[in-house]
Short mmCIF file of C-alpha atoms and ligand atoms in Angstrom, two decimals:
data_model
loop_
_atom_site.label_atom_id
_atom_site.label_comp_id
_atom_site.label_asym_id
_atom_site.label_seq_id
_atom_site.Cartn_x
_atom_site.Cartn_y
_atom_site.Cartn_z
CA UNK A 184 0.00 0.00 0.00
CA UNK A 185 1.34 3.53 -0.46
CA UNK A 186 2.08 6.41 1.54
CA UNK A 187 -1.20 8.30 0.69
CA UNK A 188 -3.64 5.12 1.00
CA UNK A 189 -2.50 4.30 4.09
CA UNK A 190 -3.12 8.28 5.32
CA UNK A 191 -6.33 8.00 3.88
CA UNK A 192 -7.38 4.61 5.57
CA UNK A 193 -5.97 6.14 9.42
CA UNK A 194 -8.54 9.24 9.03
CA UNK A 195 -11.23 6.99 7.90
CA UNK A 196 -11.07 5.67 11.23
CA UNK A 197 -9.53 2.46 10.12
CA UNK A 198 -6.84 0.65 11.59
CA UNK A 199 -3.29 0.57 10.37
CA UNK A 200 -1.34 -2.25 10.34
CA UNK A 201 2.60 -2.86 11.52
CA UNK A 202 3.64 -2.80 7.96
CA UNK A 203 1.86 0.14 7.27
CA UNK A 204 2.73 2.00 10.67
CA UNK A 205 6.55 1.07 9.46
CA UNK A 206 6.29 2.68 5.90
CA UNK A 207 4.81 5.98 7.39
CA UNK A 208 8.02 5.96 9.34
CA UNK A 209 10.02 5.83 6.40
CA UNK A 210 8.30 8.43 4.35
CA UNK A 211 10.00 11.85 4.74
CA UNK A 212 6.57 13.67 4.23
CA UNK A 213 6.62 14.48 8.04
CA UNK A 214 3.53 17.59 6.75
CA UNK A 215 1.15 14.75 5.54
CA UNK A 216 2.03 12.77 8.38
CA UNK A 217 1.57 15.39 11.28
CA UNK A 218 -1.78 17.21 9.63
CA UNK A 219 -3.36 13.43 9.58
CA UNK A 220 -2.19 12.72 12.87
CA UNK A 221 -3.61 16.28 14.03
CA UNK A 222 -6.95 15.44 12.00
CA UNK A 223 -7.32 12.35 14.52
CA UNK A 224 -6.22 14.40 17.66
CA UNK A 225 -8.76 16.34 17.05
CA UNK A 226 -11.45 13.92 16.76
CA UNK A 227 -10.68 12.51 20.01
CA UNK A 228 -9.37 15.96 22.01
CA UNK A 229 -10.77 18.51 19.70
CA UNK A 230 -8.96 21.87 20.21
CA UNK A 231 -7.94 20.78 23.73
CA UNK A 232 -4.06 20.66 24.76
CA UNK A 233 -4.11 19.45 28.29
CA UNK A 234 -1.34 20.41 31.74
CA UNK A 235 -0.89 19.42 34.76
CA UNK A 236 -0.16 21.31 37.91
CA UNK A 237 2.22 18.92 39.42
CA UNK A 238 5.76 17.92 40.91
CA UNK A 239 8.07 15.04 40.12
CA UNK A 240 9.75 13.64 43.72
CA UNK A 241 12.15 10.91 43.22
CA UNK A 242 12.59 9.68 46.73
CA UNK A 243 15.88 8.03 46.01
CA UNK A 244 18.48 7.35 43.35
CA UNK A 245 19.89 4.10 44.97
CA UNK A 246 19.17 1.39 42.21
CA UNK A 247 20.01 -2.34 42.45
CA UNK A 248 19.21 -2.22 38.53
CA UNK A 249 22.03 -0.68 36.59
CA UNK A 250 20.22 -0.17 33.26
CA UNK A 251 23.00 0.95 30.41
CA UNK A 252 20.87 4.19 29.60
CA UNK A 253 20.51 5.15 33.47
CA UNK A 254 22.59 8.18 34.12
CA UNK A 255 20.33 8.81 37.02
CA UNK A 256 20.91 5.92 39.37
CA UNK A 257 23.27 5.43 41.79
CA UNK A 258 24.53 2.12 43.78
CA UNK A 259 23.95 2.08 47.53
CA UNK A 260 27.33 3.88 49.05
CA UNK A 261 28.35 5.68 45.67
CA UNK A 262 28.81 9.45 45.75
CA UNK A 263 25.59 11.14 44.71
CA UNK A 264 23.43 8.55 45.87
CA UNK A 265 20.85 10.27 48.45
CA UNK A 266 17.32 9.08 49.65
CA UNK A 267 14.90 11.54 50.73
CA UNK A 268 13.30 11.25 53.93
CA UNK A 269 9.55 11.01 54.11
CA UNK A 270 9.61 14.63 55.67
CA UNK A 271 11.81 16.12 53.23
CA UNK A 272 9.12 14.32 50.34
CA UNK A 273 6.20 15.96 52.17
CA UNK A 274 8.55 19.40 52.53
CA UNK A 275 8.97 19.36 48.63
CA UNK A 276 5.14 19.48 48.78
CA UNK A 277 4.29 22.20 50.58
CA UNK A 278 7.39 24.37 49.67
CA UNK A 279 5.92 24.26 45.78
CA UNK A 280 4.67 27.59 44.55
CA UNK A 281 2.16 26.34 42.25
CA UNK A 282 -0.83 24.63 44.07
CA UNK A 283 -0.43 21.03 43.03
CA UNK A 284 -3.09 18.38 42.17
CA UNK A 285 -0.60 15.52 41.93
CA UNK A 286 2.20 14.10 42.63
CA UNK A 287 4.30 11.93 40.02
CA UNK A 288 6.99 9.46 42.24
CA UNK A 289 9.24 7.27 40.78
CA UNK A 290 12.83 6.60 41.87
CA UNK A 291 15.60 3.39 42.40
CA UNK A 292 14.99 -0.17 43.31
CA UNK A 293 16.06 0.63 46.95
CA UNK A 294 17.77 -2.45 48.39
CA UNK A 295 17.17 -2.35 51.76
CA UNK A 296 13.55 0.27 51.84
CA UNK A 297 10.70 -1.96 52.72
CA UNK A 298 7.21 -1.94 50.94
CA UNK A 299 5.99 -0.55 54.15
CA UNK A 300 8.22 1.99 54.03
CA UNK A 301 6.77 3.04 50.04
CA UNK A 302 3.27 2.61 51.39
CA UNK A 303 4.21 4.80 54.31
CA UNK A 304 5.23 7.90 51.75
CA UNK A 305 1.76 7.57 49.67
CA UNK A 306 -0.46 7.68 53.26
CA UNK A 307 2.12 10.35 54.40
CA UNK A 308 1.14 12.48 51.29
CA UNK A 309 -2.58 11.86 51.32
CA UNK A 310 -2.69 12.56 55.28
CA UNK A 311 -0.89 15.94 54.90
CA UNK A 312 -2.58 17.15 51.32
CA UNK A 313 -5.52 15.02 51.03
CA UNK A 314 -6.80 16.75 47.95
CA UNK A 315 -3.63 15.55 45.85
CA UNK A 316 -3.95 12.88 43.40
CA UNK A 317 -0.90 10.46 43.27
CA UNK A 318 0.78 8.96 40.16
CA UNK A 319 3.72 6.40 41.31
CA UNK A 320 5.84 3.56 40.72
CA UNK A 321 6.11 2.54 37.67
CA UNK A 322 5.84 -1.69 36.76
CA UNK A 323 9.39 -1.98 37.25
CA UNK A 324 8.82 -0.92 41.02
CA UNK A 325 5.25 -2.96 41.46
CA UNK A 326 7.59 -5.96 40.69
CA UNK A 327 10.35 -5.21 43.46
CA UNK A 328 7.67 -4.46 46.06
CA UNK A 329 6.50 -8.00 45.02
CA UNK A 330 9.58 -9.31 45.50
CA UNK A 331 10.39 -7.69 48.68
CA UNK A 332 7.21 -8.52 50.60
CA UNK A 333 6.33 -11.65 49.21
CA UNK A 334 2.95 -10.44 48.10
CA UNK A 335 1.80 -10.76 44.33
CA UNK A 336 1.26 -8.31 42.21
CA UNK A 337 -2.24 -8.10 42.76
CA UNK A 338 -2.34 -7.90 46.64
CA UNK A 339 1.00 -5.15 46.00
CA UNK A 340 -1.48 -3.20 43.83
CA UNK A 341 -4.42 -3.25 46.22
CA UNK A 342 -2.28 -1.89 49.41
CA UNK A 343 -1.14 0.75 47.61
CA UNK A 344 -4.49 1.79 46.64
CA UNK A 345 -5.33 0.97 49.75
CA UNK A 346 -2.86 4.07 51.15
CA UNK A 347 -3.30 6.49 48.30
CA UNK A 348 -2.41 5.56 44.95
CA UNK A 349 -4.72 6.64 42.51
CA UNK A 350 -3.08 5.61 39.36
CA UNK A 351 0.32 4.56 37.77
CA UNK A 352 2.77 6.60 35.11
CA UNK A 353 3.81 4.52 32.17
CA UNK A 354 8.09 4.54 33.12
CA UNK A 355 9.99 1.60 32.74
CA UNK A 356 8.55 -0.36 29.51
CA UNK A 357 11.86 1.31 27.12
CA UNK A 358 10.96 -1.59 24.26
CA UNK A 359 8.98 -3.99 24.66
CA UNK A 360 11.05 -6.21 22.74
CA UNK A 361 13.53 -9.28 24.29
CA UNK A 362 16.41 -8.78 22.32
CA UNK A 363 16.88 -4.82 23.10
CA UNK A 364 15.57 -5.11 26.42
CA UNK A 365 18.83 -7.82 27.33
CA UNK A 366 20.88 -5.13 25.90
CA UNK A 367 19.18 -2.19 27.27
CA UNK A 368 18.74 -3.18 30.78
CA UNK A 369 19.11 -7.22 31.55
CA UNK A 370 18.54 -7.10 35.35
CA UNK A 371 14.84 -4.72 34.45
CA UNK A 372 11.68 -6.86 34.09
CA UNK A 373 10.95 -8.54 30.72
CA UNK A 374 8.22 -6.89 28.51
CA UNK A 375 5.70 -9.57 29.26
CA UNK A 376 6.64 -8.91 32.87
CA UNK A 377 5.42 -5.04 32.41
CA UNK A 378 2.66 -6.00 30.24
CA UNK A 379 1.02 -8.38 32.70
CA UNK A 380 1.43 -5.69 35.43
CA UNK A 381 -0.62 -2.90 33.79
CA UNK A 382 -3.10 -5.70 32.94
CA UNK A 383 -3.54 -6.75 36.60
CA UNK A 384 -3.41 -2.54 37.65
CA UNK A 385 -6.03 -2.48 34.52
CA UNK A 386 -8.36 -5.00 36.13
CA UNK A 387 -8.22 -3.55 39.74
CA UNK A 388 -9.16 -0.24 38.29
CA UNK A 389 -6.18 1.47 38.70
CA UNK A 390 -5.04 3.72 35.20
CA UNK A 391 -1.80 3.60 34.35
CA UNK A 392 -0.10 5.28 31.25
CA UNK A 393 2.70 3.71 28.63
CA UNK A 394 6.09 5.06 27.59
CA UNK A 395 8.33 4.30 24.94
CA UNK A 396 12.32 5.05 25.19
CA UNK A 397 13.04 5.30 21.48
CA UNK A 398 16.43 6.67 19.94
CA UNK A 399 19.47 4.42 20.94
CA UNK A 400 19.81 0.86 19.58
CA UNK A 401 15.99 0.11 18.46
CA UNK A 402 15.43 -0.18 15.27
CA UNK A 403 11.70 1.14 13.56
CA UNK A 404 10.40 -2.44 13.36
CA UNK A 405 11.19 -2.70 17.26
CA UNK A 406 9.40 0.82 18.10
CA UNK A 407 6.42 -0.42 15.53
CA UNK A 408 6.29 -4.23 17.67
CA UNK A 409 6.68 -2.18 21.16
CA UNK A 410 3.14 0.26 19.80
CA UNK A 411 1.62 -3.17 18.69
CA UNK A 412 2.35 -4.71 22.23
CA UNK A 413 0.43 -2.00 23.92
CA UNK A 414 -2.75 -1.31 21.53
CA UNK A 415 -3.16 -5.18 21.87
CA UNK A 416 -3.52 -4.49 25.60
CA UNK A 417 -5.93 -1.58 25.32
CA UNK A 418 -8.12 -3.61 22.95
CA UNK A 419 -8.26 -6.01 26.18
CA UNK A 420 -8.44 -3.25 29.07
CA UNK A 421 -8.85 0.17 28.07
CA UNK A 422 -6.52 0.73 30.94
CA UNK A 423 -4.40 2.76 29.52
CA UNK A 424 -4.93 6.95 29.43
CA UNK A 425 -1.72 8.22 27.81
CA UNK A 426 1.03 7.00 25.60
CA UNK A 427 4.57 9.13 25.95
CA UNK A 428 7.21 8.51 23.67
CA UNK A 429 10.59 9.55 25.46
CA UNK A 430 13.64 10.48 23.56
CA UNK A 431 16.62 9.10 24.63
CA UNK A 432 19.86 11.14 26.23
CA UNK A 433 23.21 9.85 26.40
CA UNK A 434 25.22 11.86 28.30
CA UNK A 435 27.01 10.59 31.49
CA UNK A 436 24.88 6.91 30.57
CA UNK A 437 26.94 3.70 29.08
CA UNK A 438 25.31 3.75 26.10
CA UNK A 439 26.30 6.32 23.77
CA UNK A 440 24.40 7.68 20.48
CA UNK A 441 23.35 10.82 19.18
CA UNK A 442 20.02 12.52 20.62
CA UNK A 443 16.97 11.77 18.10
CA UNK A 444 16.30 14.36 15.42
CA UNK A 445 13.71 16.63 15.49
CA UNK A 446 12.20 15.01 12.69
CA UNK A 447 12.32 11.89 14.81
CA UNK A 448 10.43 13.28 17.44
CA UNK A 449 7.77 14.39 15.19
CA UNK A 450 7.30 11.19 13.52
CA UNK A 451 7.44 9.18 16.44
CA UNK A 452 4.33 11.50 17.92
CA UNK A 453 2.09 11.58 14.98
CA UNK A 454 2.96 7.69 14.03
CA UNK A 455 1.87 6.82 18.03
CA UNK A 456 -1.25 8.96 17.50
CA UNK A 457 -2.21 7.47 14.19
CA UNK A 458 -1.26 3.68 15.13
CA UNK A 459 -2.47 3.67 18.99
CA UNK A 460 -6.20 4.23 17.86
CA UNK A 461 -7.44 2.98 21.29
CA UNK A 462 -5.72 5.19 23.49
CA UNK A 463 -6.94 8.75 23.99
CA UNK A 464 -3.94 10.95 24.51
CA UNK A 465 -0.60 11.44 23.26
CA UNK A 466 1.91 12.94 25.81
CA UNK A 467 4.65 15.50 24.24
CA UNK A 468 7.07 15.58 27.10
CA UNK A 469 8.39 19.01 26.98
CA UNK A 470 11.25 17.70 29.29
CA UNK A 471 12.16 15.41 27.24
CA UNK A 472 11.35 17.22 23.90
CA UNK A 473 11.75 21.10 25.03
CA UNK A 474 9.50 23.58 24.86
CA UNK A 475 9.79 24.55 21.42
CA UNK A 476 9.78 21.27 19.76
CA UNK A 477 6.71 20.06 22.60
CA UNK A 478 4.58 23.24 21.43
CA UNK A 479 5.15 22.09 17.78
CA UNK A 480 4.32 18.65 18.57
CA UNK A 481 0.55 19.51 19.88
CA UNK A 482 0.25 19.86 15.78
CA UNK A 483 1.59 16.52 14.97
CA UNK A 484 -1.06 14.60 17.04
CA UNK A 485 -0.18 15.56 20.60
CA UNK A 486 -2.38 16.77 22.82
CA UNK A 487 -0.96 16.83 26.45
CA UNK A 488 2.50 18.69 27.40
CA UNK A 489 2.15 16.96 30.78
CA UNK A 490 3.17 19.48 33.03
CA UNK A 491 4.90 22.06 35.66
CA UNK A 492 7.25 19.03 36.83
CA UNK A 493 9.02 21.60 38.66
CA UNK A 494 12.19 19.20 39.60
CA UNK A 495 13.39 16.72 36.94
CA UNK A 496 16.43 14.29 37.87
CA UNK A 497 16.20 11.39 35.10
CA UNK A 498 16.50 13.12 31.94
CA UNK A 499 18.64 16.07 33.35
CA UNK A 500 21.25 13.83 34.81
CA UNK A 501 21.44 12.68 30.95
CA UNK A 502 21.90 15.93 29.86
CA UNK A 503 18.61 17.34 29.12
CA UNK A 504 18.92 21.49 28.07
CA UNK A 505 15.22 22.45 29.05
CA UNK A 506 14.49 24.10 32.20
CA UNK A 507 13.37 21.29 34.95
CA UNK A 508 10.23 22.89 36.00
CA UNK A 509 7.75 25.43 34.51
CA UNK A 510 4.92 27.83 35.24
CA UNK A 511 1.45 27.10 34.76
CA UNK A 512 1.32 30.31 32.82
CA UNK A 513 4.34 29.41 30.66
CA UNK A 514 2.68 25.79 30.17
CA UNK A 515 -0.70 28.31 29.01
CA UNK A 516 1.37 30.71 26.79
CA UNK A 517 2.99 28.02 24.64
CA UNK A 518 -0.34 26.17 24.17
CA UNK A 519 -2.30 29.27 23.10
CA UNK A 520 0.36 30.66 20.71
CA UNK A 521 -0.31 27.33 18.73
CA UNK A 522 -3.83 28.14 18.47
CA UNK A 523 -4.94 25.43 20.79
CA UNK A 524 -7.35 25.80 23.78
CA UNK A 525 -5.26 24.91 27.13
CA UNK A 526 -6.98 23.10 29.68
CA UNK A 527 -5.76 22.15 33.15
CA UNK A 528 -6.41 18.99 33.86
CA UNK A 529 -6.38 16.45 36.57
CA UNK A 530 -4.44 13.54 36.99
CA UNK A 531 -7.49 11.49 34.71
CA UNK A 532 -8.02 14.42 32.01
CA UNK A 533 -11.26 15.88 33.53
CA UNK A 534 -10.81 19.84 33.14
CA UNK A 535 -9.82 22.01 35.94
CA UNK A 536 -9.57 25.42 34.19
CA UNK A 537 -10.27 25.83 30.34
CA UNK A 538 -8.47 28.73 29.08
CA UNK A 539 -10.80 29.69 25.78
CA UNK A 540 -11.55 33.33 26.98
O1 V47 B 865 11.26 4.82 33.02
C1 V47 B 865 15.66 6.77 31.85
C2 V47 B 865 13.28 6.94 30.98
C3 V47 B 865 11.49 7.14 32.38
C4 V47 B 865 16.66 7.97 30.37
O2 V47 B 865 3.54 8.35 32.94
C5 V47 B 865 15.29 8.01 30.10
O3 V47 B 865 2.86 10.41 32.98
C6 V47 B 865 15.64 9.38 28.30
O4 V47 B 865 8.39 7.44 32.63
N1 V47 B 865 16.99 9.35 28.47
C7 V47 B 865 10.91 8.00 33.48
N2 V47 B 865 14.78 8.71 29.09
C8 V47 B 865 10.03 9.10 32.91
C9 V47 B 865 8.63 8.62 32.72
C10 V47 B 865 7.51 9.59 32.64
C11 V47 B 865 7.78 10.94 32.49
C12 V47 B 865 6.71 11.83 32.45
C13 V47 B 865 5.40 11.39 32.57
C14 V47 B 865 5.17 10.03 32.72
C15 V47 B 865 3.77 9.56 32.89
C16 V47 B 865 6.21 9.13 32.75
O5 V47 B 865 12.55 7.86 31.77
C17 V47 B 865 12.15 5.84 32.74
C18 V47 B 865 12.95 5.54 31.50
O6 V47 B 865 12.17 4.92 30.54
N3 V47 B 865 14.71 7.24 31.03
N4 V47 B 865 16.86 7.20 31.45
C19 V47 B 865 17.52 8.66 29.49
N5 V47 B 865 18.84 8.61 29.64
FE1 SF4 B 866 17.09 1.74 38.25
FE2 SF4 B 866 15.06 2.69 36.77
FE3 SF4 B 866 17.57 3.66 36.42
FE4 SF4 B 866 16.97 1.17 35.63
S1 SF4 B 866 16.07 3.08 34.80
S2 SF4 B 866 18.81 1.78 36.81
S3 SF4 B 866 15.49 0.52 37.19
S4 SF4 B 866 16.33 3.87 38.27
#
């Protein structure tokens, strides 16, 4: 099929195939590609570009894992390894300027932290700011705590409901493929592994959202197979709320290549927004992306910048260049000079504030 029919088939609401997904990829028309994609976002979001007031808190850096693209984790004793006390998490909180609706926590694979001790920091934060929603630990983590306690996944899932957690970000699935996952990061869980956990979070009624690591040694079938892995999920659950493809940086990791082209980034958005037909939004991470290339993306399919983030360890201690927090009115000034209506949202996409004065 050619470049055109298969354009023509995604905005007439039919599903594209692997092979199709993959020949998009290699077209260089990145205009016919992101004013499709857009046509689609629009369906779904309409003129909507969503942000969230919130704050990343990475309670520790002490990894057992040591994951080749990591330039964030440290081993237990290393210099720069540090774990925040529950105090200094809930300090973080209330020292914030902007008034926060959630919290996103992720960190290390602490090796001697028990799961009370993780539970303990989600009741912590919901007794001190009970209004705040709370996004944390990502599959990888849901699979330590399992192995820590002795619980399964399911009863891990259920206590931390149980003491706060309201839904789960979409870190740690990289590619879902067994061959660059050995590579990537042998000690981390295997894609079926992180699969099967958002399915269990899925059933329990907990949301969760997916991310893709794209830009080191994948190739385009692998980042095709990795989109395939999770709209087969979706077409079981509907779990999922938002996809995020993450660029990869190199600096200070053991895996060296050159940061993904803007073109890249592009593609990458409006391919995930015209292949993952099943899931509603399509995060442009402006950490990840910065804040120029994020505002372009919300017209190649995106539809979400995420949000104030405020401190940002991962990608920064890999040498990201864009600021590690912003304002909510920055976050509103990029969205409306693309046209777009912003909306603050909360952590599941109902509308806080809509900005269409
Ligand atoms: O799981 C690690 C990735 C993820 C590097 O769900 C790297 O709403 C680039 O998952 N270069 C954490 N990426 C970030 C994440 C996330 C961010 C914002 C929102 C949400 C959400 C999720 O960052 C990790 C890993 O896949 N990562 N090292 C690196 N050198
Ligand atoms: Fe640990 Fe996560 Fe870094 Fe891997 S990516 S080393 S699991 S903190």
């Amino acid at each position: 099929m050619k470049f055109e029919e298969i354009i023509n088939k995604s905005m007439e609401k039919e599903r594209i195939s692997e092979e199709e997904a993959l020949l998009l990829y290699r077209s260089d028309d990145i205009h016919t590609l992101g004013k499709a994609a857009e046509t689609v976002n629009r369906r779904i979001n309409r003129s909507y570009a969503y942000f969230i007031v919130n704050r990343h808190i990475n309670p520790t850096n002490i990894c057992v894992n040591r994951c080749r693209f990591c330039a964030f984790s440290r081993s237990w004793g290393q210099e720069g390894a540090y774990e925040l006390t529950i105090e200094e998490i809930l300090e973080k909180i209330s020292s914030s300027e902007e008034l926060l609706t959630e919290v996103h926590i992720v960190g290390g694979l602490h090796p001697y932290w028990s799961f009370d001790h993780y539970c303990r920091i989600l009741t912590s934060i919901k007794k001190h700011f009970p209004s705040i929603q709370i996004k944390a630990f990502t599959a990888v983590e849901i699979d330590y705590f399992s192995r820590i306690s002795g619980l399964s996944i399911r009863d891990v899932l259920m206590a931390l409901k149980d003491n706060g957690l309201d839904l789960m970000p979409g870190g740690g699935a990289e590619i879902l493929v067994h061959n660059i996952r050995q590579r990537l990061c042998p000690e981390k869980i295997s894609a079926d592994r992180w699969l099967e956990i958002h399915k269990i979070a899925h059933t329990l009624g907990i949301k969760t959202n997916a991310t893709m690591l794209y830009g080191h040694i994948e190739s385009l079938e692998d980042r095709i197979r990795h989109l395939s892995m999770l709209r087969a999920l979706q077409d079981e659950t509907g779990g999922f709320q938002a996809f995020i493809p993450l660029a990869y940086h190199a600096t200070d990791t053991n895996m060296s290549s050159s940061i993904a082209s803007g073109i890249d980034d592009l593609k990458t958005i409006a391919i995930s927004r015209l292949f993952l037909d099943n899931i509603p939004h399509i995060k442009a991470y402006w950490i990840m992306l910065g804040e120029k290339l994020s505002q372009i993306a919300l017209l190649f399919g995106a539809d979400d910048l995420e949000g104030t983030v405020l401190e940002e360890k991962i990608t920064h201690s890999a040498g990201a260049t864009s600021a590690e927090g912003m304002k909510k009115e920055e976050l509103v000034y990029l969205i409306k000079r693309t046209g777009k209506v912003p909306v603050q949202r909360d952590s599941f996409y109902n509308p806080l504030k809509v900005y269409d004065e």
